[in-house]
mmCIF file of C-alpha atoms in Angstrom:
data_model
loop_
_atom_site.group_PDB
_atom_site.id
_atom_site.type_symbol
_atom_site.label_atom_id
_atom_site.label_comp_id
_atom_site.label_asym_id
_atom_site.label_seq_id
_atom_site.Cartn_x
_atom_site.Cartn_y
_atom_site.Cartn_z
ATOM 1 C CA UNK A 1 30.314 6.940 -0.620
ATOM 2 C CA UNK A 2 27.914 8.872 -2.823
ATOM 3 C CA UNK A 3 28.931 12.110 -3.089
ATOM 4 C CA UNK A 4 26.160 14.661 -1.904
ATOM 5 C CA UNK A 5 25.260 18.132 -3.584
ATOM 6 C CA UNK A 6 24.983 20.981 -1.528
ATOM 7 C CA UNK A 7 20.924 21.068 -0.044
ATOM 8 C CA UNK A 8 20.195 17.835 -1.315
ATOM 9 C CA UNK A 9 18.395 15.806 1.625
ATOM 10 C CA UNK A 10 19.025 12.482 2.404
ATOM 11 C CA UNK A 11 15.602 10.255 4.333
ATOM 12 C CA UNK A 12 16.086 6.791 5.450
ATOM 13 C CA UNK A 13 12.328 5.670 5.981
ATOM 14 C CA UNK A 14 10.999 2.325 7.775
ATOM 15 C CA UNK A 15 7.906 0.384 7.060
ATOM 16 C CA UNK A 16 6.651 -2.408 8.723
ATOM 17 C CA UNK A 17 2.720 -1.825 9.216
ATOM 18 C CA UNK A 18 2.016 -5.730 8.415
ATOM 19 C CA UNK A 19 3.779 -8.762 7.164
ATOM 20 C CA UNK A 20 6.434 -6.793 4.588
ATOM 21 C CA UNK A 21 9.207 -5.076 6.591
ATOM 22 C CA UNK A 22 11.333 -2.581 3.911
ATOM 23 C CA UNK A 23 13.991 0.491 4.738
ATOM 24 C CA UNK A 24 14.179 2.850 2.084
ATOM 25 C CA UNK A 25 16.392 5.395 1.129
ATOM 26 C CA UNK A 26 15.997 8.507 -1.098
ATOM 27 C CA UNK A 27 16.364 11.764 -1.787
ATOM 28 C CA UNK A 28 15.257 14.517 -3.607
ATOM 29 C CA UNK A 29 17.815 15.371 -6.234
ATOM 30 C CA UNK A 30 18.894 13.536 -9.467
ATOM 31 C CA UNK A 31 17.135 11.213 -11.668
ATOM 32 C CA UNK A 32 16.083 8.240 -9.380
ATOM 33 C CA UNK A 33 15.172 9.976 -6.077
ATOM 34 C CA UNK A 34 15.537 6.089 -4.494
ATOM 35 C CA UNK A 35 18.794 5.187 -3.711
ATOM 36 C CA UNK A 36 18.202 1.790 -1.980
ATOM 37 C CA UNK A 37 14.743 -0.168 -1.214
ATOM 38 C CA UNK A 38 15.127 -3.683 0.269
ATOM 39 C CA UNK A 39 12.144 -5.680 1.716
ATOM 40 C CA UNK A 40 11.759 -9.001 3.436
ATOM 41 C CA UNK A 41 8.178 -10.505 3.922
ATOM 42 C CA UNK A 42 7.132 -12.925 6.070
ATOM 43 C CA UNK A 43 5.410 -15.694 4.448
ATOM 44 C CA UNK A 44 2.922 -17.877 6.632
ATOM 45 C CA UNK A 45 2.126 -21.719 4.746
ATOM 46 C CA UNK A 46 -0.935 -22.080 2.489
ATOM 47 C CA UNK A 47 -4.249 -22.210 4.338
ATOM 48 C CA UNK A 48 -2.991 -19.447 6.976
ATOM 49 C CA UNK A 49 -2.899 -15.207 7.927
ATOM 50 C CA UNK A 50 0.133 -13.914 9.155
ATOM 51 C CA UNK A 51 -0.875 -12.842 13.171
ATOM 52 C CA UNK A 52 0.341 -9.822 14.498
ATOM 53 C CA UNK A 53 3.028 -11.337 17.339
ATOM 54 C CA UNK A 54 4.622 -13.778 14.547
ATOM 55 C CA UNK A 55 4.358 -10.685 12.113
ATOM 56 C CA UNK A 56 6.554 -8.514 14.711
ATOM 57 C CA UNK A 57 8.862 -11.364 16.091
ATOM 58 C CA UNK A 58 10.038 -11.763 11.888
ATOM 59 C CA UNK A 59 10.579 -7.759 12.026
ATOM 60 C CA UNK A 60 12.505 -7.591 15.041
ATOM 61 C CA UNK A 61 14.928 -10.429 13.692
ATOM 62 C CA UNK A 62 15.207 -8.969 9.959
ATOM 63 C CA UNK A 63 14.834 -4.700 10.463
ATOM 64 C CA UNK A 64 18.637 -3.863 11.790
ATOM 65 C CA UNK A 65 19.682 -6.496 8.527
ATOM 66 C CA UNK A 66 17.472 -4.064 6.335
ATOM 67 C CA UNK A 67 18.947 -0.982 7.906
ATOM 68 C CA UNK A 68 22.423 -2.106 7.103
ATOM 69 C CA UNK A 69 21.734 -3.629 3.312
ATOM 70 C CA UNK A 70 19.771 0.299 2.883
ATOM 71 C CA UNK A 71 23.079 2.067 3.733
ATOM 72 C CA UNK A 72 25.436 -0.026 1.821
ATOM 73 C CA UNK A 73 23.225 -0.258 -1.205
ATOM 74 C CA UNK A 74 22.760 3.390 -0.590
ATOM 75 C CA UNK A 75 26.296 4.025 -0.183
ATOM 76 C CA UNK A 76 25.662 6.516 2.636
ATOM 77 C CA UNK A 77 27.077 6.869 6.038
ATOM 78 C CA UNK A 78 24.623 7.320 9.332
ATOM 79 C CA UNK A 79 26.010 11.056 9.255
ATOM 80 C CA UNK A 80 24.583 11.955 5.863
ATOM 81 C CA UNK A 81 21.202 11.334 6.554
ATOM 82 C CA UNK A 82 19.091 13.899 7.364
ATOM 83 C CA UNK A 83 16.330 12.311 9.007
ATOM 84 C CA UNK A 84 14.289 9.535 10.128
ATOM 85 C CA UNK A 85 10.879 8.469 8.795
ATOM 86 C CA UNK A 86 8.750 5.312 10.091
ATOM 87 C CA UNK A 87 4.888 4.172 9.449
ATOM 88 C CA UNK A 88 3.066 6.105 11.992
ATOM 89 C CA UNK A 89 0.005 3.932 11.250
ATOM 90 C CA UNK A 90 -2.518 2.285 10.249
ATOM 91 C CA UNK A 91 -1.397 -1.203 10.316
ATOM 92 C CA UNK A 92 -1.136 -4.078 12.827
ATOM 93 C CA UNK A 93 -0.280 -2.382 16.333
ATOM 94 C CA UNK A 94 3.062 -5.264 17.158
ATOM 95 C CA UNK A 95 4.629 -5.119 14.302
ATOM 96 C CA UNK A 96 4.064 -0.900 13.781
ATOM 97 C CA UNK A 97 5.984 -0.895 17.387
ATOM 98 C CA UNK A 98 8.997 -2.306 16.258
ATOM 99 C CA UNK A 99 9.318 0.006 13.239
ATOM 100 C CA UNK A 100 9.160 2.952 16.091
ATOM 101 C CA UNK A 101 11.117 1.510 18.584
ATOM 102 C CA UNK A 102 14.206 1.165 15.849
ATOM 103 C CA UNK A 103 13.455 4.078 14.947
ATOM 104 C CA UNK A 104 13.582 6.360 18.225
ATOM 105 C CA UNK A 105 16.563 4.085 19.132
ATOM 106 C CA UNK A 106 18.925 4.977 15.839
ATOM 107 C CA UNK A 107 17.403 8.696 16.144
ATOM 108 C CA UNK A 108 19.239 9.017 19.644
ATOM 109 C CA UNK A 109 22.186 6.943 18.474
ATOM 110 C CA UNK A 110 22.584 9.226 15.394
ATOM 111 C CA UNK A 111 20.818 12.347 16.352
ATOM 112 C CA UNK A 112 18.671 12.793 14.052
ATOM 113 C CA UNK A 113 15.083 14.247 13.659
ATOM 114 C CA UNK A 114 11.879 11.878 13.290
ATOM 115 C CA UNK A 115 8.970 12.020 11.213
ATOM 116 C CA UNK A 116 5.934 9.763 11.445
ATOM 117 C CA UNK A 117 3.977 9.127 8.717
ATOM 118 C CA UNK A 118 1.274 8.234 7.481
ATOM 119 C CA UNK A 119 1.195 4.459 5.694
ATOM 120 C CA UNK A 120 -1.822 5.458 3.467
ATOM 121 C CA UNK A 121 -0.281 8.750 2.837
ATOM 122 C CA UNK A 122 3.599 7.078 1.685
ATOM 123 C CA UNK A 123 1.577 5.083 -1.120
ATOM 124 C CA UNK A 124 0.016 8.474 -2.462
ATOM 125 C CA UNK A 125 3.273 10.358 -2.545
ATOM 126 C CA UNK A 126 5.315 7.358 -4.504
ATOM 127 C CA UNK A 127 2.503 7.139 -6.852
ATOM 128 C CA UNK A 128 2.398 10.660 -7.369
ATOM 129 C CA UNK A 129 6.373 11.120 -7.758
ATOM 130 C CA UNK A 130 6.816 7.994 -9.907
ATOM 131 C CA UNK A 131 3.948 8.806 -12.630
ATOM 132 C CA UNK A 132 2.773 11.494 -14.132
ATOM 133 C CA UNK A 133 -0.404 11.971 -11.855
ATOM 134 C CA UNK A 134 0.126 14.843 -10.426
ATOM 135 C CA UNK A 135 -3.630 15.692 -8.889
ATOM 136 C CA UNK A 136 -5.230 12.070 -9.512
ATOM 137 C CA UNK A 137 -8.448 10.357 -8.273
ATOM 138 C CA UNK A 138 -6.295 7.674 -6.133
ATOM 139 C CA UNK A 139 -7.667 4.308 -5.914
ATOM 140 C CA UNK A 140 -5.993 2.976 -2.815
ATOM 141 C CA UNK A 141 -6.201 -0.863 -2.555
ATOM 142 C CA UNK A 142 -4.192 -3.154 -0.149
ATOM 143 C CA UNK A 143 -4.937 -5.833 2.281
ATOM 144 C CA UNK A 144 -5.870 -3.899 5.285
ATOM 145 C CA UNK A 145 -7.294 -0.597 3.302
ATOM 146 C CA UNK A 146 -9.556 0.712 0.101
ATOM 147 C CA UNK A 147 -10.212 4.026 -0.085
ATOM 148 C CA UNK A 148 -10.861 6.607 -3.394
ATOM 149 C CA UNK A 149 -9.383 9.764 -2.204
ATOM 150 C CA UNK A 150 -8.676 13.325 -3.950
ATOM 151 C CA UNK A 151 -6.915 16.103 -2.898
ATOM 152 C CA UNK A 152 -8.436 19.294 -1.717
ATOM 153 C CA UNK A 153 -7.045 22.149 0.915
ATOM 154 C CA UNK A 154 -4.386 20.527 2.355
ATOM 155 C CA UNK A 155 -6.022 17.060 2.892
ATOM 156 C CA UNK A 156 -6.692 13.813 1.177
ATOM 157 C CA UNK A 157 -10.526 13.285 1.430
ATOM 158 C CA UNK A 158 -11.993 10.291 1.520
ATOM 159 C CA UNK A 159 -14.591 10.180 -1.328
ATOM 160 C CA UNK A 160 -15.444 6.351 -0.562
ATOM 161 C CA UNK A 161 -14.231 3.524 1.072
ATOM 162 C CA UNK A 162 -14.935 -0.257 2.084
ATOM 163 C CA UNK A 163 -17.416 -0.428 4.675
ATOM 164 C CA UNK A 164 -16.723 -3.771 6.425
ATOM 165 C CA UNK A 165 -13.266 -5.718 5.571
ATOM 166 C CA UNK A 166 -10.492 -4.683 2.718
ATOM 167 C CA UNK A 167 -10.215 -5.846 -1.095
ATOM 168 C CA UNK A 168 -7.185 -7.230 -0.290
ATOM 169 C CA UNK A 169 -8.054 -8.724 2.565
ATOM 170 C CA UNK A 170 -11.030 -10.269 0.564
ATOM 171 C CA UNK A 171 -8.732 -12.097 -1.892
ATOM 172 C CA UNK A 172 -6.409 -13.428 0.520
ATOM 173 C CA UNK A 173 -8.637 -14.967 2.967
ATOM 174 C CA UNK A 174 -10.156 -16.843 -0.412
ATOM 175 C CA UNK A 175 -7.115 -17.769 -1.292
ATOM 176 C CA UNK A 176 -7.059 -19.266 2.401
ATOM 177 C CA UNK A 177 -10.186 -21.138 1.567
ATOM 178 C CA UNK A 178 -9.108 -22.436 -1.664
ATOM 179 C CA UNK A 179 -5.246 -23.603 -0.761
ATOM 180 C CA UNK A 180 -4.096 -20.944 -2.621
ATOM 181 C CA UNK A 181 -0.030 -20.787 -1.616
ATOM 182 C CA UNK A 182 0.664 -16.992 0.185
ATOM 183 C CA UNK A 183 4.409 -17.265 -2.070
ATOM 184 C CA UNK A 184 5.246 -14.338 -3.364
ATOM 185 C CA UNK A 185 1.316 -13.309 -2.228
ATOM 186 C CA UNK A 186 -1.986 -14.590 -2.419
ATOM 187 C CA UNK A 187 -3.774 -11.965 -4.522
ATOM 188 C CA UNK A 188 -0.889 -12.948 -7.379
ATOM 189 C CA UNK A 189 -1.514 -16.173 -7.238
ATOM 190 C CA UNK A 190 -5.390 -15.333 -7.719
ATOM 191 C CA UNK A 191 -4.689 -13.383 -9.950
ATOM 192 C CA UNK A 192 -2.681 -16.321 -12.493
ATOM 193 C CA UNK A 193 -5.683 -18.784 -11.473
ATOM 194 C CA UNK A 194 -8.200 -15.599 -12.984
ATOM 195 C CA UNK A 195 -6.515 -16.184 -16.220
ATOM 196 C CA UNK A 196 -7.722 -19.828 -16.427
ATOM 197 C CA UNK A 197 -11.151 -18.949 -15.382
ATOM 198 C CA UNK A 198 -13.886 -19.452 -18.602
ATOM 199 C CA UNK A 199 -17.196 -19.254 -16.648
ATOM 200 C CA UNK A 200 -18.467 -16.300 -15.098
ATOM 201 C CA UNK A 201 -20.316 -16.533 -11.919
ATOM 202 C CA UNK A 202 -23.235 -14.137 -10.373
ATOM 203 C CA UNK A 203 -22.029 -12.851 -7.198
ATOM 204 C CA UNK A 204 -23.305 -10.274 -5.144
ATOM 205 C CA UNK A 205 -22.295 -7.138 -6.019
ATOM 206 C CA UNK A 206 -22.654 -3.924 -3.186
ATOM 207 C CA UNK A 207 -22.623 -0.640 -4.311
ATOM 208 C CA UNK A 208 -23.379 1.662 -1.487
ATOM 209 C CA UNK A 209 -23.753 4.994 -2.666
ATOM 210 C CA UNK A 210 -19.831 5.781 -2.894
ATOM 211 C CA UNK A 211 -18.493 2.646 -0.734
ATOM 212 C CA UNK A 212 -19.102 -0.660 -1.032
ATOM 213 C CA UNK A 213 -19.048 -3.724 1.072
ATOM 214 C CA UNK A 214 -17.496 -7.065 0.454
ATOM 215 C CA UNK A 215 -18.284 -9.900 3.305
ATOM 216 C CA UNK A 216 -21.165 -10.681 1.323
ATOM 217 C CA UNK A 217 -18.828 -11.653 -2.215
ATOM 218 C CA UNK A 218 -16.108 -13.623 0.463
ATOM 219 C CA UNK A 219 -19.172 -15.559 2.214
ATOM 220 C CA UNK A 220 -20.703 -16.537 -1.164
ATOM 221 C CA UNK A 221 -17.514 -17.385 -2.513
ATOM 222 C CA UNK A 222 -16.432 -19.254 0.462
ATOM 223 C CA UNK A 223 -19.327 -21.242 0.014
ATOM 224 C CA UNK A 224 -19.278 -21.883 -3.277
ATOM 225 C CA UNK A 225 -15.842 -23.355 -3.119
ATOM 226 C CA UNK A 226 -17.044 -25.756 -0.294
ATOM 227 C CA UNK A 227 -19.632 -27.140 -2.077
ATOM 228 C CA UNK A 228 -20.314 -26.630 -5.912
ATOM 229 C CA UNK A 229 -16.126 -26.986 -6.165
ATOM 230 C CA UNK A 230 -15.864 -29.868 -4.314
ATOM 231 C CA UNK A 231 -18.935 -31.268 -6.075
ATOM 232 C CA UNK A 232 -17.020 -30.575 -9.407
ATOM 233 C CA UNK A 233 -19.569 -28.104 -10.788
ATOM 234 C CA UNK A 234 -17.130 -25.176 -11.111
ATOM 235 C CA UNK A 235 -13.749 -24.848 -10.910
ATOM 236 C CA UNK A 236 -11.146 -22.807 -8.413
ATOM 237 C CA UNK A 237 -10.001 -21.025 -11.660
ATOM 238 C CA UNK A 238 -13.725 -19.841 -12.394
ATOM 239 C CA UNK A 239 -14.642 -18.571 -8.842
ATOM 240 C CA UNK A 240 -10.968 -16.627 -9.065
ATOM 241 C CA UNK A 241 -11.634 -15.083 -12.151
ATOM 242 C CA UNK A 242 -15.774 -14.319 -11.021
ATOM 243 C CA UNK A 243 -14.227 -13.014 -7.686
ATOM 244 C CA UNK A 244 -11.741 -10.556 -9.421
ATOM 245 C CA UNK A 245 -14.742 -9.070 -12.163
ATOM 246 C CA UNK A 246 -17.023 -8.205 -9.380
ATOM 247 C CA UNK A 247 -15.245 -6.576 -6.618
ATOM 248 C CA UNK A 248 -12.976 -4.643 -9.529
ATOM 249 C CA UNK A 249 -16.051 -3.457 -11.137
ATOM 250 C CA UNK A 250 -17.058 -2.098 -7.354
ATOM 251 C CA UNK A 251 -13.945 -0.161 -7.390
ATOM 252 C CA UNK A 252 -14.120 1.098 -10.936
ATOM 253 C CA UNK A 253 -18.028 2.091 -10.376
ATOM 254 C CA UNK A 254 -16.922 4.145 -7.181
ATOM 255 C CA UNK A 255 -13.876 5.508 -8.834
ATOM 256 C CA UNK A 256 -15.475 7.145 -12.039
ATOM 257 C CA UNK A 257 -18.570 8.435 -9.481
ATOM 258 C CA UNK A 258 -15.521 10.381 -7.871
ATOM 259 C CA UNK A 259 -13.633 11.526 -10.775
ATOM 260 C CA UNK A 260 -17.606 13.174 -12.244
ATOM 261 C CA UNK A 261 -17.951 14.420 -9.061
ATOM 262 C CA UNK A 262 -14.227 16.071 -8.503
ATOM 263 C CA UNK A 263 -13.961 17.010 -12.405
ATOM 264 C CA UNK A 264 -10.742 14.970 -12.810
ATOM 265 C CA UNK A 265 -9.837 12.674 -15.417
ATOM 266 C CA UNK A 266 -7.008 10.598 -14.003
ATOM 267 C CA UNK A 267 -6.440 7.761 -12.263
ATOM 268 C CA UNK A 268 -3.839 6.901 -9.943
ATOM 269 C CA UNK A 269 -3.894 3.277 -8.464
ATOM 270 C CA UNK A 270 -1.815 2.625 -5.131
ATOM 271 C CA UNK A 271 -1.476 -0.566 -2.438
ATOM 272 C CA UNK A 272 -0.424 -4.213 -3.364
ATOM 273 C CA UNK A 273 -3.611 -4.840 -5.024
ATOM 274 C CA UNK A 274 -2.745 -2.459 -7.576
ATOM 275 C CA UNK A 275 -0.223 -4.496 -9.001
ATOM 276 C CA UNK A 276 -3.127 -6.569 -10.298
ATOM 277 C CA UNK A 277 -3.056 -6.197 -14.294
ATOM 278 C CA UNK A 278 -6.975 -6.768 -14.639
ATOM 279 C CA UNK A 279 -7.740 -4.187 -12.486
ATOM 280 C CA UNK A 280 -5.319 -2.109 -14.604
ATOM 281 C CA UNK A 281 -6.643 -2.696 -17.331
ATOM 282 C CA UNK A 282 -10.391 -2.389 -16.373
ATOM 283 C CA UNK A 283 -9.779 1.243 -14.914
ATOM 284 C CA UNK A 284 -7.924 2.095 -17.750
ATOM 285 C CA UNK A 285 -11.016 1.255 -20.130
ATOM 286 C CA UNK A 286 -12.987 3.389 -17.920
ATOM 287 C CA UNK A 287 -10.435 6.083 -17.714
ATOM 288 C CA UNK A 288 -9.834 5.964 -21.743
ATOM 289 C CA UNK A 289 -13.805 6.212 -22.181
ATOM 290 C CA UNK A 290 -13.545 9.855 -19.993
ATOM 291 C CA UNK A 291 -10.592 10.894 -21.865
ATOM 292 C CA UNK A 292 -8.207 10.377 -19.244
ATOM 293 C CA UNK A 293 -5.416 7.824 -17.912
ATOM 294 C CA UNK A 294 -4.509 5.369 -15.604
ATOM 295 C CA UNK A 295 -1.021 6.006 -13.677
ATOM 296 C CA UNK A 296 0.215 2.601 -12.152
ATOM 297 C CA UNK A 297 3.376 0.907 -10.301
ATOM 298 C CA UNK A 298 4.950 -2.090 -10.191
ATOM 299 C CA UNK A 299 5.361 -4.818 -7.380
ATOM 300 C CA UNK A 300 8.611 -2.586 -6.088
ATOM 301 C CA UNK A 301 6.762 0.119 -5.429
ATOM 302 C CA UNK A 302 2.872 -0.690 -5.358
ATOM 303 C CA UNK A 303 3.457 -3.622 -2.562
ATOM 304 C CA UNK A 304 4.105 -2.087 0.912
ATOM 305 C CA UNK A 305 8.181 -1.046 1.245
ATOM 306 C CA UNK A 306 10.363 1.673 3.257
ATOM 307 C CA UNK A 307 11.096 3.837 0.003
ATOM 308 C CA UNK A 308 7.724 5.378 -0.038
ATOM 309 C CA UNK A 309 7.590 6.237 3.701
ATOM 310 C CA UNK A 310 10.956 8.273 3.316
ATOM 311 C CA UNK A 311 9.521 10.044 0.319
ATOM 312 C CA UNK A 312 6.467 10.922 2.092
ATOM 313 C CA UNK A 313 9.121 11.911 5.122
ATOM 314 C CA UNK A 314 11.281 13.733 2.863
ATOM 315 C CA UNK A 315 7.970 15.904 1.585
ATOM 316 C CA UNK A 316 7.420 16.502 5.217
ATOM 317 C CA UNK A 317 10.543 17.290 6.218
ATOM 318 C CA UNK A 318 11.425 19.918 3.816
ATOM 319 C CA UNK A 319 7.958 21.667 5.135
ATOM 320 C CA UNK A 320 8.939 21.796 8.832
ATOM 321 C CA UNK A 321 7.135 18.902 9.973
ATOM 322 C CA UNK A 322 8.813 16.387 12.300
ATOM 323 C CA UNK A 323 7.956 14.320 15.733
ATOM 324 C CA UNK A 324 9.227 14.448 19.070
ATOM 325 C CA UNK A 325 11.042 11.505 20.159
ATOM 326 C CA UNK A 326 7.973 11.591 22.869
ATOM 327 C CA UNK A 327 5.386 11.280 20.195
ATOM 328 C CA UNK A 328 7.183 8.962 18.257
ATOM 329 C CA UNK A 329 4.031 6.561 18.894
ATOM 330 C CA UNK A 330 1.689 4.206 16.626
ATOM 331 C CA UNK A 331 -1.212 4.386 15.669
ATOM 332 C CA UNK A 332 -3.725 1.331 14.535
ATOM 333 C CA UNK A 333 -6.332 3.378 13.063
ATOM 334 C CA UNK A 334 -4.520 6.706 11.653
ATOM 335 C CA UNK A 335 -6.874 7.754 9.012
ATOM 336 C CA UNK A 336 -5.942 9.292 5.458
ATOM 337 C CA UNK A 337 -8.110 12.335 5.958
ATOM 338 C CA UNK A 338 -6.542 13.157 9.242
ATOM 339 C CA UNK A 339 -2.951 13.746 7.866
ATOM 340 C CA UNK A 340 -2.567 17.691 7.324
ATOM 341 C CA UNK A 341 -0.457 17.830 3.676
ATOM 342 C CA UNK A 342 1.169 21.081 3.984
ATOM 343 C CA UNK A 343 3.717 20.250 1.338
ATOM 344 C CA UNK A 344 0.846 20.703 -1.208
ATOM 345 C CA UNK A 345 -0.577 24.064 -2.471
ATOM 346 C CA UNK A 346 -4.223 24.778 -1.398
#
């Protein structure tokens, strides 16, 4: 077993707020505060979503597999774990229920405290202890949420968000249209089409004040692929590549308005669509051109997984914060702005 220094503490966290299901382990001494971090997604065939009942039956059959793998690649016994941390919210309500049931159940089986937390909030906290950000304007892109957020008093505020349905969500129901496959995930696989792209395409781009809206882009998009593809006017590569300039220069427009507006000069991207390298790289022109930087993750940690809910736990928990087994609840629409970050100085 690994052998623990005195007042280190030990969180085993659980995320499973839509279709990836990961238990992470860290802590808050040594070099690599993550001591294990396996994930299992559930992959629906090209042409489909992934629904919420299917989403939580492939949890409930994989999450006490993940539990185990956690502890042995952790090399930690039940006992040396100081507390439990699950996805509170937002997410998909069935398969959020089965990272709180297992979690109130191994609580009472190993008496342990539990803290809830906030999805949103997990990405934010990885970010921040795996880069150098350390008080960013954080893009937060992902299939069910985009939001530009900074911190002030004890709060992440919401500077701007999407009004109507998710960038992530955007590219994946495209890549629905198109046939794109959902293995490893859809917006990767629009992303490698992007590359072949040559032609750019006018789409409609909305810019409202600090949010911005995106059914418009997916309906014209949509269409366009059902008629001036199939007509062979454009290609599948070309409407990827036009989709991914104009919703990432939405994001980069809203971004920069918050970083003039908050005084800050750094960028810290979080959520599975962060992983994308031309959004990367188009923020980081941006950021360069203000004379800051862009802070980024990879697939481990930018894609939803279990480590970043137990460092967001382990923040909480060494401030006092936990949940009563009674309250050990979910919540579909848990909003960033509503999580109280008393870990952080005012």
């Amino acid at each position: 077993p690994l052998s623990l220094i005195a007042g280190m503490v030990v969180i085993l966290g659980i995320e499973g707020s839509a279709n990836k299901l990961g238990v992470g382990i860290v802590t808050d001494l040594g070099e690599d505060p993550i001591l294990a971090n396996p994930r299992h997604t559930y992959i629906t065939p090209p042409g489909t979503g992934f629904l919420p009942r299917e989403t939580a039956e492939h949890h409930r059959k994989h999450i006490l597999q993940l539990v185990k793998k956690a502890l042995e690649e952790a090399k930690i016994p039940p006992k040396d774990i100081d507390a439990l941390a699950y996805t509170k919210g937002p997410g998909m309500g069935a398969p959020l229920q089965i990272g709180a049931l297992v979690t109130r159940t191994l609580a009472i089986l190993w008496k342990k405290p539990i803290i809830g937390v906030n999805h949103c909030v997990g990405h934010i906290e990885m970010g921040r202890r795996l880069t150098e950000a350390k008080d960013p304007i954080v893009l937060y892109v992902s299939g069910g949420n985009t939001q530009v957020l900074a911190y002030s008093q004890q709060k992440y505020r919401i500077f701007g968000e999407t009004i109507d349905i998710a960038v992530g969500n955007t590219l994946d129901r495209f890549a629905r249209v198109v046939g794109l496959p959902n293995d490893p995930n859809p917006g990767y696989n629009i992303e490698q089409s992007a590359k072949k792209g040559k032609t750019l395409i006018e789409l409609p781009i909305v810019v409202k004040g600090m949010d911005i809206s995106l059914s418009g882009i997916l309906a014209q998009v949509t269409q366009l692929a059902k008629t001036q593809v199939k007509a062979g006017k454009i290609t599948t590569e070309d409407l990827c590549f036009s989709l991914q300039e104009a919703v990432f220069s939405m994001l980069v427009e809203t971004t920069e308005r918050a970083m003039a507006h908050c005084g800050k000069k750094d960028v810290l991207i979080v959520g599975g669509v962060g992983c994308n390298k031309r959004l990367q790289e188009m923020m980081a022109i941006m950021a360069k051109e203000r004379g800051g930087k862009v802070a980024t993750m990879d697939h481990r940690y930018c894609i939803d997984n279990g480590a970043m809910i137990a460092w967001a736990g382990l923040e909480m928990y060494k401030s006092g914060v936990s949940t009563k087994l009674e309250d050990c609840t979910v919540t579909q629409r848990y909003r960033t702005d509503a999580v109280d970050v008393v870990w952080r100085e005012m």
